[in-house]
Amino acid sequence: MAAKIIFDTDIGWMNDDCMAAIFALKSPDLEVLGITPVMGNFDLNYSLLCALRLLELTGHEDVPVCRGFDRPLIHERGAYADKVWGKWALHEPVKDFPPGMPRLQADPRHASLFIAETVLAQPGEVTLVAVGPLTNVAMALRLYPEIARHVKEIVIMGGAIGRLPRGKGNITPAAEFNFWVDPEAARIVLHSGSPITLLPLNVCRRSHFSRALYLRIIDPASAYPEVAALYKQYIGPRFDDPELDRREPVLFYGVFDHACLGYVICPEIFTSVRMCVQVSVQPGLDYGVSHGYVKGDYVSGEDALPLESDLGAINVVYDMDFDHLAELYVAAVTGRAAANEL
Ligand code: RIB
Ligand code: CA
């Protein structure tokens, strides 16, 4: 039976979130109950348009899109955020949207309320897949803490665990972008007592979007020509430029968020460890850093490290069989999975 998911995302046009959304929508192993955009890589107004237009172009207009938070709980945008990937809270109307303005309207419910209503209406059945800053999920948990008992699982792309391989940060030396944008929200979610699987940068860095993968997705025999057309138009130019392709033969961020969906579909291809993960909300260089540790690693006591000993352990995924994930992805977005060819 298909796993019921809500996809919470800082989607941009054909960025990794968007490609992951296509994966989710087309996978026969997943039922997308709703998409809940949140600011992050982009301003919320833009993310909302991306989600709505994607549903129109891929034939999934029945999936509700609920507007989420347009800014983090506390973190204010500043010069550093402006210079790097974060474009949250620009609060500017989108004047030019090349994929075409969607006709489809957003669902009137707020993302956090939609998450709460949907999870509580189907106890134990709904998985939240969160691949952007955790603001929407944190506020849903603050409004209805009982979500923690009723959600099947919260599967999160976020954080970077320095004690595990490939654990450097990508926005500051030790912080990962999604957690750094809203560290307070990440803390609320990780402290909520919900069943959580975290896919930090450690595992995502095992993925890459190669030219070979691209060519398989645009296969003329694809059952989803509309999907192939999107990849051709928006991803193709990246690989059609021989100079760029020679210099950087993989799109590094092409498939980060896909790992969360792959985990829901086929957890066997991932390697995990139980860890406590503490997110720092200390202003400065440690802001948004996720520290992972195993209980018993350190002496606890009054003068010991400031570990939060009441923090429950969560499932931290740090490695995967990427070739297998790529097979699941290609099969889903070309319709091969529907034909049970895997
Ligand atoms: O740090 C990686 C995360 O930020 C991913 O969710 C990716 O979509 C990027 O925006
Ligand atoms: Ca993302």
XYZ file of C-alpha atoms and ligand atoms in Angstrom:
353
model
C 0.000 0.000 0.000
C 1.268 3.487 -0.825
C 2.672 5.441 2.136
C 0.665 8.592 2.906
C 2.902 11.653 3.051
C 2.704 15.422 3.420
C 5.542 17.117 1.546
C 6.802 20.207 3.396
C 9.233 22.070 1.182
C 11.084 25.273 0.265
C 10.409 24.479 -3.363
C 11.888 26.484 -6.244
C 11.373 25.974 -9.942
C 13.056 22.674 -10.894
C 15.407 22.822 -7.902
C 16.013 19.655 -5.890
C 12.809 20.136 -3.869
C 10.835 20.441 -7.103
C 12.429 17.347 -8.617
C 11.772 15.522 -5.354
C 8.116 16.642 -5.515
C 7.863 15.090 -8.987
C 9.385 11.885 -7.576
C 6.771 11.855 -4.789
C 3.834 12.644 -7.074
C 4.750 9.971 -9.608
C 5.853 7.215 -7.243
C 3.247 4.433 -6.933
C 4.652 3.802 -3.438
C 3.675 7.246 -2.153
C 0.365 9.048 -1.808
C 0.900 12.812 -1.522
C -1.875 14.151 0.733
C -0.694 17.737 0.414
C 2.197 20.083 -0.249
C 3.034 22.730 2.351
C 5.507 25.326 1.048
C 7.693 27.194 3.516
C 10.227 29.968 2.909
C 13.869 28.932 2.698
C 15.798 28.941 -0.515
C 13.091 31.271 -1.850
C 10.491 33.770 -0.829
C 7.220 32.029 0.071
C 5.209 33.758 -2.689
C 7.539 32.264 -5.267
C 7.554 28.807 -3.650
C 3.771 28.773 -3.643
C 3.638 29.521 -7.378
C 6.179 26.776 -8.048
C 4.123 24.166 -6.197
C 0.854 25.151 -7.877
C 2.309 25.312 -11.369
C 4.078 21.983 -10.910
C 0.780 20.310 -10.036
C -0.828 21.785 -13.146
C 1.962 20.696 -15.455
C 2.165 17.171 -14.070
C -1.588 16.507 -13.814
C -1.958 16.482 -10.019
C -4.318 19.412 -9.509
C -6.229 17.474 -6.849
C -3.339 17.696 -4.364
C -3.893 20.613 -1.923
C -1.157 23.222 -1.561
C -1.300 25.088 1.758
C 0.616 28.300 2.337
C 3.100 28.040 5.183
C 5.315 30.479 7.063
C 6.996 33.262 5.135
C 9.767 33.767 7.687
C 11.557 31.812 10.413
C 10.411 32.020 14.042
C 13.242 34.273 15.195
C 16.122 34.371 12.710
C 16.042 37.607 10.733
C 17.287 37.815 7.206
C 20.533 39.718 6.946
C 23.396 40.562 4.631
C 24.883 37.094 4.913
C 21.633 35.350 4.010
C 21.217 37.705 1.067
C 24.616 36.770 -0.291
C 24.148 33.022 -0.056
C 21.272 30.758 -1.061
C 18.611 32.046 1.297
C 15.996 34.359 -0.201
C 13.428 34.040 2.530
C 11.128 36.888 3.456
C 11.813 39.168 0.516
C 8.097 39.981 0.630
C 8.145 41.036 -2.979
C 5.378 40.112 -5.396
C 6.546 37.744 -8.119
C 6.452 39.793 -11.325
C 7.896 37.310 -13.724
C 7.279 33.587 -13.469
C 8.563 31.992 -16.703
C 6.809 28.614 -16.261
C 3.561 30.622 -16.469
C 1.309 31.885 -13.693
C -0.806 29.025 -12.289
C -4.589 29.107 -12.496
C -4.758 26.752 -9.540
C -5.382 28.425 -6.184
C -3.835 27.531 -2.842
C -6.020 25.715 -0.315
C -7.312 28.272 2.256
C -5.926 26.329 5.230
C -2.592 27.335 6.747
C 0.118 24.707 6.275
C 0.499 24.044 10.011
C -3.244 23.549 10.454
C -3.414 21.309 7.417
C -0.571 19.206 8.832
C -2.317 18.965 12.197
C -5.770 18.143 10.810
C -4.440 15.560 8.404
C -2.213 13.763 10.915
C -4.832 13.758 13.667
C -7.568 12.514 11.325
C -5.519 9.428 10.397
C -3.562 8.459 13.513
C -0.434 6.421 12.836
C -0.806 6.666 9.072
C 0.730 9.923 7.905
C 4.454 10.558 7.411
C 5.681 14.154 7.263
C 8.512 14.556 4.796
C 10.174 17.894 5.554
C 12.868 19.104 3.172
C 13.045 22.797 3.998
C 13.299 24.848 7.203
C 11.082 23.259 9.859
C 8.889 26.274 10.666
C 5.571 24.785 9.463
C 6.156 21.480 11.239
C 7.302 23.133 14.477
C 4.213 25.342 14.627
C 1.927 22.397 13.928
C 3.545 20.631 16.905
C 3.181 23.727 19.097
C -0.506 24.049 18.186
C -1.230 20.345 18.644
C 1.530 18.605 20.634
C -0.410 15.329 20.345
C 0.761 15.158 16.725
C 3.950 13.652 18.185
C 1.964 10.562 19.250
C -0.108 10.277 16.106
C 2.305 10.985 13.278
C 3.726 7.837 11.724
C 7.133 9.456 11.349
C 8.762 12.794 10.552
C 11.466 12.313 7.920
C 13.694 15.366 7.720
C 16.416 16.643 5.406
C 18.424 18.836 7.719
C 21.534 19.237 9.771
C 25.083 18.002 9.397
C 26.550 15.714 12.020
C 30.208 16.447 12.611
C 30.861 13.135 14.388
C 29.826 11.163 11.299
C 31.481 11.069 7.845
C 30.821 13.991 5.422
C 29.511 16.139 8.290
C 30.708 19.643 7.370
C 28.185 22.446 7.164
C 27.141 24.066 3.887
C 26.071 27.532 5.037
C 28.499 28.095 7.906
C 31.456 25.842 8.704
C 29.308 23.457 10.744
C 25.648 24.372 10.040
C 23.395 23.028 7.326
C 21.075 25.446 5.503
C 17.598 24.163 6.511
C 18.497 24.050 10.213
C 20.409 27.342 10.069
C 17.448 29.223 8.554
C 15.233 28.250 11.495
C 17.243 26.636 14.302
C 14.511 27.294 16.870
C 11.998 25.387 14.742
C 14.447 22.514 14.285
C 14.849 22.353 18.057
C 11.103 22.267 18.646
C 10.699 19.378 16.212
C 13.676 17.374 17.470
C 12.528 17.838 21.072
C 8.890 16.976 20.329
C 9.156 13.276 21.105
C 7.871 12.382 17.628
C 9.366 9.378 15.847
C 12.022 11.049 13.696
C 14.400 10.011 10.972
C 16.955 12.667 10.104
C 18.795 12.679 6.795
C 21.592 15.196 7.295
C 24.134 16.379 4.733
C 26.231 13.305 5.604
C 23.940 11.020 3.605
C 22.788 13.569 1.013
C 26.395 14.075 -0.032
C 26.345 10.498 -1.315
C 23.977 11.618 -4.099
C 24.600 13.351 -7.396
C 22.553 14.203 -10.445
C 24.625 13.089 -13.412
C 24.171 13.507 -17.140
C 23.500 9.749 -17.357
C 20.626 10.101 -14.883
C 19.235 13.047 -16.844
C 19.312 11.099 -20.113
C 17.363 8.234 -18.553
C 14.681 10.631 -17.280
C 14.130 12.202 -20.694
C 13.843 8.775 -22.359
C 11.388 9.150 -25.309
C 9.677 5.974 -24.071
C 8.810 7.625 -20.727
C 5.199 7.147 -19.659
C 5.278 10.753 -18.427
C 6.285 12.908 -21.434
C 5.230 16.026 -19.511
C 7.876 15.232 -16.878
C 10.527 14.511 -19.520
C 9.668 17.864 -21.124
C 10.220 19.718 -17.837
C 13.631 18.113 -17.336
C 14.583 18.813 -20.957
C 13.610 22.447 -20.748
C 14.992 23.328 -17.325
C 17.728 20.802 -16.511
C 18.840 20.035 -20.058
C 20.691 23.321 -20.697
C 22.913 22.472 -17.774
C 24.067 19.317 -19.521
C 23.891 20.677 -23.074
C 26.737 23.035 -22.303
C 29.777 20.813 -22.975
C 32.112 23.181 -21.162
C 30.018 23.212 -17.977
C 29.422 19.485 -18.210
C 33.178 18.881 -18.531
C 34.021 21.095 -15.569
C 31.199 19.949 -13.270
C 29.779 16.675 -14.550
C 27.285 16.338 -11.698
C 24.669 18.675 -10.314
C 25.664 18.470 -6.674
C 22.375 19.620 -5.233
C 20.291 17.760 -7.768
C 19.010 14.995 -5.554
C 19.479 15.961 -1.905
C 15.822 16.009 -0.923
C 15.043 12.810 -2.841
C 16.803 10.787 -0.175
C 13.949 11.408 2.289
C 11.424 9.969 -0.158
C 13.705 7.044 -0.938
C 13.882 6.399 2.793
C 10.091 6.246 3.092
C 9.846 3.892 0.110
C 12.793 1.620 0.824
C 14.542 2.161 4.200
C 16.671 -0.963 3.645
C 19.036 0.894 1.315
C 20.013 3.388 4.040
C 22.439 3.059 6.958
C 21.461 4.696 10.259
C 22.507 5.070 13.854
C 20.484 6.110 16.923
C 21.751 9.458 18.210
C 20.638 12.428 20.241
C 20.730 15.537 18.064
C 20.902 18.904 19.775
C 20.512 22.056 17.655
C 22.298 25.151 18.894
C 20.277 28.374 19.063
C 23.284 30.261 20.409
C 23.807 33.405 18.284
C 27.087 33.426 16.377
C 29.058 30.785 14.600
C 27.312 27.907 16.359
C 23.804 29.109 15.347
C 21.882 26.247 13.735
C 24.639 23.682 14.193
C 23.345 20.172 14.878
C 25.454 18.274 17.375
C 24.908 14.536 17.316
C 26.038 12.282 20.140
C 25.385 8.872 21.526
C 24.253 8.770 25.141
C 27.074 7.487 27.289
C 29.725 8.989 24.977
C 30.355 11.669 27.527
C 30.284 11.852 31.297
C 27.149 13.644 32.383
C 27.064 15.675 35.542
C 27.162 19.215 36.740
C 30.485 20.159 35.216
C 30.173 17.977 32.128
C 29.446 19.140 28.590
C 26.146 21.022 28.221
C 24.371 18.015 26.754
C 20.637 17.796 27.083
C 20.348 14.476 28.824
C 16.552 14.290 28.509
C 16.771 14.455 24.735
C 15.481 11.235 23.177
C 17.538 9.500 20.518
C 16.389 9.675 16.908
C 17.285 7.724 13.804
C 20.166 9.455 11.976
C 20.824 8.247 8.432
C 24.421 8.752 7.334
C 24.930 6.542 4.286
C 22.953 4.968 1.434
C 23.116 2.888 -1.698
C 22.702 5.815 -4.080
C 22.505 3.650 -7.210
C 19.433 1.964 -5.760
C 17.842 5.312 -4.883
C 18.526 6.517 -8.443
C 16.740 3.424 -9.799
C 13.669 4.136 -7.643
C 13.694 7.770 -8.778
C 14.060 7.088 -12.502
C 11.481 4.315 -12.357
C 8.976 6.629 -10.671
C 9.410 9.687 -12.889
C 9.390 7.693 -16.136
C 6.471 5.471 -15.121
C 8.497 2.265 -15.134
C 7.734 1.703 -11.465
C 4.027 1.552 -12.255
C 4.755 -1.306 -14.625
C 6.476 -3.202 -11.797
C 9.704 -3.353 -13.681
C 11.862 -2.992 -10.574
O 21.170 22.046 2.830
C 20.488 21.282 1.879
C 19.051 21.692 1.803
O 18.994 23.020 1.367
C 18.234 20.888 0.854
O 16.930 20.759 1.379
C 18.283 21.663 -0.423
O 17.007 21.738 -1.029
C 18.777 23.036 -0.033
O 17.881 23.989 -0.272
Ca 15.006 21.878 0.293
